[in-house]
Structures are given as structure tokens and as C-alpha cells.
Tab-separated table of C-alpha atoms in Angstrom:
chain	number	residue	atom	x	y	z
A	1	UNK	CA	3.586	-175.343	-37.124
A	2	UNK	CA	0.349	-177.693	-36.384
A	3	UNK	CA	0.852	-180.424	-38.485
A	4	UNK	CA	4.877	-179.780	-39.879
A	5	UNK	CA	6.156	-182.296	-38.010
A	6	UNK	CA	3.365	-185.122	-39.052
A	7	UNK	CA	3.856	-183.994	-42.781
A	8	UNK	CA	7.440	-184.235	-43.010
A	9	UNK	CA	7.680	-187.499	-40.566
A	10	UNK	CA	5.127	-188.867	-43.042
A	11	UNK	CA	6.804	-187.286	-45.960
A	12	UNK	CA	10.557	-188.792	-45.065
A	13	UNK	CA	8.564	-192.310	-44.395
A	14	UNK	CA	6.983	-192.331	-48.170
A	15	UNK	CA	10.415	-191.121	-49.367
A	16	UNK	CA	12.283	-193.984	-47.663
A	17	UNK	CA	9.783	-196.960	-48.712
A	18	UNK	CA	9.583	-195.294	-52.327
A	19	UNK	CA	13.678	-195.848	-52.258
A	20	UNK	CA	14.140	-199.223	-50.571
A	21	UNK	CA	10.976	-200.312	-52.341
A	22	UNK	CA	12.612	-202.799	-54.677
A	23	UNK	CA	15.721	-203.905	-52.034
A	24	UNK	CA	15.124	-206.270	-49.348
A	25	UNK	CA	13.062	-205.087	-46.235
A	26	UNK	CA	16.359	-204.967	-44.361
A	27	UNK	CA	17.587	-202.164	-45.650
A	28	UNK	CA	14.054	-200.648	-45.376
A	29	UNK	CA	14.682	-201.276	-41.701
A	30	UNK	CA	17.948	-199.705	-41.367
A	31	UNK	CA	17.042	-196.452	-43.549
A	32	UNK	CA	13.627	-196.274	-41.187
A	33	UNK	CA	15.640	-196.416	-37.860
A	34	UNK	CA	18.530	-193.905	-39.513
A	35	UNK	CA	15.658	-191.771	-40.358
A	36	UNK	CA	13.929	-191.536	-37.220
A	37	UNK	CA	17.540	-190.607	-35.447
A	38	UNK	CA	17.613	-187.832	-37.805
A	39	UNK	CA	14.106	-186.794	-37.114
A	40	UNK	CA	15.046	-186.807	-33.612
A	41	UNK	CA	18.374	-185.054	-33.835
A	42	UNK	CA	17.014	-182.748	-35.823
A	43	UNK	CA	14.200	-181.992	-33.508
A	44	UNK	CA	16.224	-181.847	-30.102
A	45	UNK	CA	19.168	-179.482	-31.751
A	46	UNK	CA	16.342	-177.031	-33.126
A	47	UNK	CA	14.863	-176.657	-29.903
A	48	UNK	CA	18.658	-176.366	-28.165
A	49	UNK	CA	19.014	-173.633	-30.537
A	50	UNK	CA	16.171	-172.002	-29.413
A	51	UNK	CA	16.936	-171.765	-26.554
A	52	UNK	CA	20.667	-170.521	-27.078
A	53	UNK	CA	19.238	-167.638	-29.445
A	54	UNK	CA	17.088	-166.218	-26.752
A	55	UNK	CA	18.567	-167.553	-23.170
A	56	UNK	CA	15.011	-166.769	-21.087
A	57	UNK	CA	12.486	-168.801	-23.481
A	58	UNK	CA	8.938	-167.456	-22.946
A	59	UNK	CA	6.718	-170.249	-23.779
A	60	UNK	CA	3.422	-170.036	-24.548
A	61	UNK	CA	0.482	-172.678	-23.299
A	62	UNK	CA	0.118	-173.414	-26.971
A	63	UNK	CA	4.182	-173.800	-27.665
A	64	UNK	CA	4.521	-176.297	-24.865
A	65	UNK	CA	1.141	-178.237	-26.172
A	66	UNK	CA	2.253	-177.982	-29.839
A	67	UNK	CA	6.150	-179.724	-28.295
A	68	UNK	CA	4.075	-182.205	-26.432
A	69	UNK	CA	2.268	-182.481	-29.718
A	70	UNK	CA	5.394	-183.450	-31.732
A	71	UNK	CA	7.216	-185.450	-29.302
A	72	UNK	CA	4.077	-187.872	-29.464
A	73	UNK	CA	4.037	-187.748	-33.055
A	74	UNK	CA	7.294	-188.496	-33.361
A	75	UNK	CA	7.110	-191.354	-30.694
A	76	UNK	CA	3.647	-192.752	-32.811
A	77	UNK	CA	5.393	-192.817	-36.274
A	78	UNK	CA	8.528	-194.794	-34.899
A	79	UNK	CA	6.437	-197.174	-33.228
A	80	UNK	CA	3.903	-197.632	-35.766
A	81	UNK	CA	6.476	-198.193	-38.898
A	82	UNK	CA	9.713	-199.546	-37.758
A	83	UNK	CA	10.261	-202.636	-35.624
A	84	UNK	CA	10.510	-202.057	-32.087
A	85	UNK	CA	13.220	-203.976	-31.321
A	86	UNK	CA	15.511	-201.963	-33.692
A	87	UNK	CA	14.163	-198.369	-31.860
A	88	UNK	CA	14.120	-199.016	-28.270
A	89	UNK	CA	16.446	-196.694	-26.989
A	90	UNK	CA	14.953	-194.078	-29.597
A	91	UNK	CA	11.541	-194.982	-28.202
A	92	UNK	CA	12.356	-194.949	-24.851
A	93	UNK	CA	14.289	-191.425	-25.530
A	94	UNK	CA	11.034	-189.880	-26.478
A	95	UNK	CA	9.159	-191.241	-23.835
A	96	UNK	CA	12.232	-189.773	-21.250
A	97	UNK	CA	11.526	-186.309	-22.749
A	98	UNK	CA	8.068	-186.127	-22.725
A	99	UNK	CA	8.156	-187.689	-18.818
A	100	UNK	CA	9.914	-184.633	-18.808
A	101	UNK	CA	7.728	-182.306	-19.527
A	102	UNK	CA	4.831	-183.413	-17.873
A	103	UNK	CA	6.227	-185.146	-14.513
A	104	UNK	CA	5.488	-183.401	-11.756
A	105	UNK	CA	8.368	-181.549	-9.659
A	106	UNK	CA	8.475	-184.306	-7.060
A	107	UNK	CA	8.554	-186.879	-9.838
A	108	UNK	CA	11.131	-185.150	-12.148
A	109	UNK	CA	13.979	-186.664	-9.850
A	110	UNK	CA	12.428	-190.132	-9.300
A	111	UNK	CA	11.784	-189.678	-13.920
A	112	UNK	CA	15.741	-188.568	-13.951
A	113	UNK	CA	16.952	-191.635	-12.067
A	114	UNK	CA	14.816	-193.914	-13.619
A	115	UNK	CA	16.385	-192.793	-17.355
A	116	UNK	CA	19.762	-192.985	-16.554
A	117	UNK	CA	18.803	-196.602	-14.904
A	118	UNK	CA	17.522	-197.204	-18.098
A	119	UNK	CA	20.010	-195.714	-20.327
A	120	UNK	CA	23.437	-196.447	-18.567
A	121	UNK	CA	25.511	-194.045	-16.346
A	122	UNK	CA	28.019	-193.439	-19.811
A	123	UNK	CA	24.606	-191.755	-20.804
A	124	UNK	CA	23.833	-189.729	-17.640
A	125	UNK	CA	25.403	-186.211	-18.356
A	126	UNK	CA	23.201	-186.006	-21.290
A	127	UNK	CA	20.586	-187.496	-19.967
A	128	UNK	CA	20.931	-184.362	-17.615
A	129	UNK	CA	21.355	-182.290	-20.037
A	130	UNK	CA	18.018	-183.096	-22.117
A	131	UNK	CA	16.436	-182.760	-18.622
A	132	UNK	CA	17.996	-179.314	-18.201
A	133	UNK	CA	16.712	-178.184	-22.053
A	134	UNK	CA	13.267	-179.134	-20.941
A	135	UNK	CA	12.843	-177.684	-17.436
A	136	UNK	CA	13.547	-174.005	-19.718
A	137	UNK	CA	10.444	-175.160	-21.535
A	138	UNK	CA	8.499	-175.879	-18.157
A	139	UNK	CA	6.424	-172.706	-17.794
A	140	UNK	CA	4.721	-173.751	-14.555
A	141	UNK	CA	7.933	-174.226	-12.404
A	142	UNK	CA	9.727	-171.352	-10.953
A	143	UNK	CA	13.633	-170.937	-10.986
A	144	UNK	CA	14.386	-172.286	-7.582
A	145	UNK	CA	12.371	-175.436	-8.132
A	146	UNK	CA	14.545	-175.970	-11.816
A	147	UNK	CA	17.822	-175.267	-9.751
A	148	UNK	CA	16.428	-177.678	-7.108
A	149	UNK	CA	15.352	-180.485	-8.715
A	150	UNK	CA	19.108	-179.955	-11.106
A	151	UNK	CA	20.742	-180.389	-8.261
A	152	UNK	CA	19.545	-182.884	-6.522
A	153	UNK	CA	19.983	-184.617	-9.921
A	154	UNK	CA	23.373	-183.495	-9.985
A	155	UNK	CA	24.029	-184.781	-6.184
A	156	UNK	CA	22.636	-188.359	-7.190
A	157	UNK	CA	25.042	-188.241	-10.256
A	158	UNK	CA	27.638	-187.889	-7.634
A	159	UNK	CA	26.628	-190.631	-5.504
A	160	UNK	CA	26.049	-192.774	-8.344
A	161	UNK	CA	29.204	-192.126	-9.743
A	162	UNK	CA	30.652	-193.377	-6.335
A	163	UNK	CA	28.574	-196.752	-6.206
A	164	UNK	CA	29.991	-197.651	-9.719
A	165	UNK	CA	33.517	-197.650	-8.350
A	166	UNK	CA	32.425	-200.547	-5.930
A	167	UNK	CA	29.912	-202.108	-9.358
A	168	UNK	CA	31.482	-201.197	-12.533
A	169	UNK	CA	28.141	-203.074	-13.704
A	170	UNK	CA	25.947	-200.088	-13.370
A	171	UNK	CA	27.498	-198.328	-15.928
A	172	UNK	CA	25.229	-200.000	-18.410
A	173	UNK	CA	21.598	-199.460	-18.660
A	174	UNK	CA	18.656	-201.569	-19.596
A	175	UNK	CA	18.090	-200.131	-22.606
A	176	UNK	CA	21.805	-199.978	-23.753
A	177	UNK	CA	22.337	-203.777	-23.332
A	178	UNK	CA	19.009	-204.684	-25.004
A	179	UNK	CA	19.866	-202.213	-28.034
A	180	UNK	CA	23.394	-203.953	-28.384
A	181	UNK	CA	21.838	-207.550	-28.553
A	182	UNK	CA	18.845	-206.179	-31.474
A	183	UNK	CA	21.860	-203.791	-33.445
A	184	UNK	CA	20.148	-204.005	-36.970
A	185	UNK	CA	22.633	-206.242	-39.531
């Protein structure tokens, strides 16, 4: 699985410039950021189902380096072909998951708060739910320190949840309202 994901990122790239090649860039631009939500998609469900086949994922040292390993890739292609503009929240996505992985404990709450700052609180129950999916890949923490640090995520949810009662304007993220203002036309 070494270089897969590079080959068909790189393959799908070739395949989309080869088809737009003649039309004007913009629809390069749209096929390039449709592409890399696929790629993404594609990625995330495959390792959800993964996981659901086998419920106690044993990871090797060389799995988690070879996730690492795509998540980066992944990142590097979007941000080295497509305009940034159009792929921030994708960009910032990948960055969220590989935080994920390689926060420490301590950090993986400050990481979780931070994301659904960024992303909006209408994105925070998946945002836990990506954090969830990669805490099964974190070999080096034990169970209690996964429940732990899910529920004090799952407390600040709570309290968050309260404070956007008093300011519905938290309910947005950074991200979100930068991504609405760049939507590709």
C-alpha cells in the first residue's frame, strides 16, 4: 500500500486535466476540488469500514505511519494543484485529522475545540466523530485515556451547545464562513 494513494491521487489529477484540458480552467477547478472530496470521502469511509469489520483494530507502527503517510499526501496534492481558496475547509479537514493522530493526549481536547471553532458547531458531532475513528487508530493511548479525552469532548459539546443559546453566532466556524464567500462558480 506504499505508494497507492500517491499513484491514484496522481492518476485521478492527469485524468481530470486530460478531460477539462480543452474547457476553460474553471471547470478544471471545480472537477479538481470535486475530486479531492472524493479522494477524501473515499479515504475516511474505507478506514470507517475498517474499523466496523473488525471492532478492536490492531494497528501496527507501520499502519499508523503508512495513514500518516496518506493523509499528508493527500493534504500535499490538494494544496499543490488546486487553488486554496476553493479547498480550505478540505485542507483544513486533513490537517484536523492528522492533529489527530499525532496531538498529544493533553492536546487532543485543546485540537478538538479548536476544529469545531474552526468548522462551526453544525459541524461538531462529526467533528467528534472523526476524532472518535482516529483515537481507535491511536496505538499508544490506553482505553481510559480515549474514553477520557471523548468525554471531556463530549462535556464541552454540552457547554457549548448552551453558550450558543445566549450567541446563535457561534454556530458558524471560521472556515465555514470563509468557504461560503470563495464557493467555486
Amino acid at each position: 500500500a506504499g505508494g497507492f494513494c500517491t499513484v491514484l491521487i496522481d492518476r485521478l489529477y492527469n485524468w481530470v486535466v486530460g478531460f477539462t484540458g480543452n474547457l476553460h480552467p474553471k471547470y478544471t477547478d471545480i472537477l479538481l476540488v470535486e475530486t479531492c472530496r472524493l479522494v477524501i470521502t473515499v479515504y475516511v469511509n474505507n478506514m470507517i469500514v475498517c474499523y466496523k469489520g473488525n471492532k478492536s483494530i490492531k494497528v501496527s507502527k507501520e499502519g499508523i505511519h503508512q495513514l500518516i503517510l496518506d493523509l499528508q499526501t493527500i493534504h500535499s496534492w490538494t494544496i499543490e494543484h488546486i487553488n486554496p481558496q476553493l479547498v480550505q475547509f478540505e485542507v483544513s479537514f486533513l490537517l484536523m485529522l492528522i492533529q489527530f493522530l499525532f496531538s498529544t493526549h493533553e492536546n487532543l481536547i485543546t485540537c478538538f475545540s479548536d476544529s469545531v471553532q474552526l468548522f462551526g458547531l453544525q459541524h461538531a458531532l462529526h467533528i467528534y466523530d472523526m476524532l472518535r475513528l482516529m483515537l481507535k487508530y491511536r496505538m499508544d493511548l490506553t482505553a481510559n485515556v480515549r474514553h477520557s479525552v471523548l468525554g471531556l469532548c463530549g462535556e464541552f459539546l454540552l457547554q457549548l451547545q448552551g453558550a450558543v443559546l445566549a450567541d446563535p453566532s457561534l454556530i458558524c466556524g471560521e472556515v465555514a464562513e470563509s468557504a461560503a464567500r470563495t464557493e467555486v462558480t
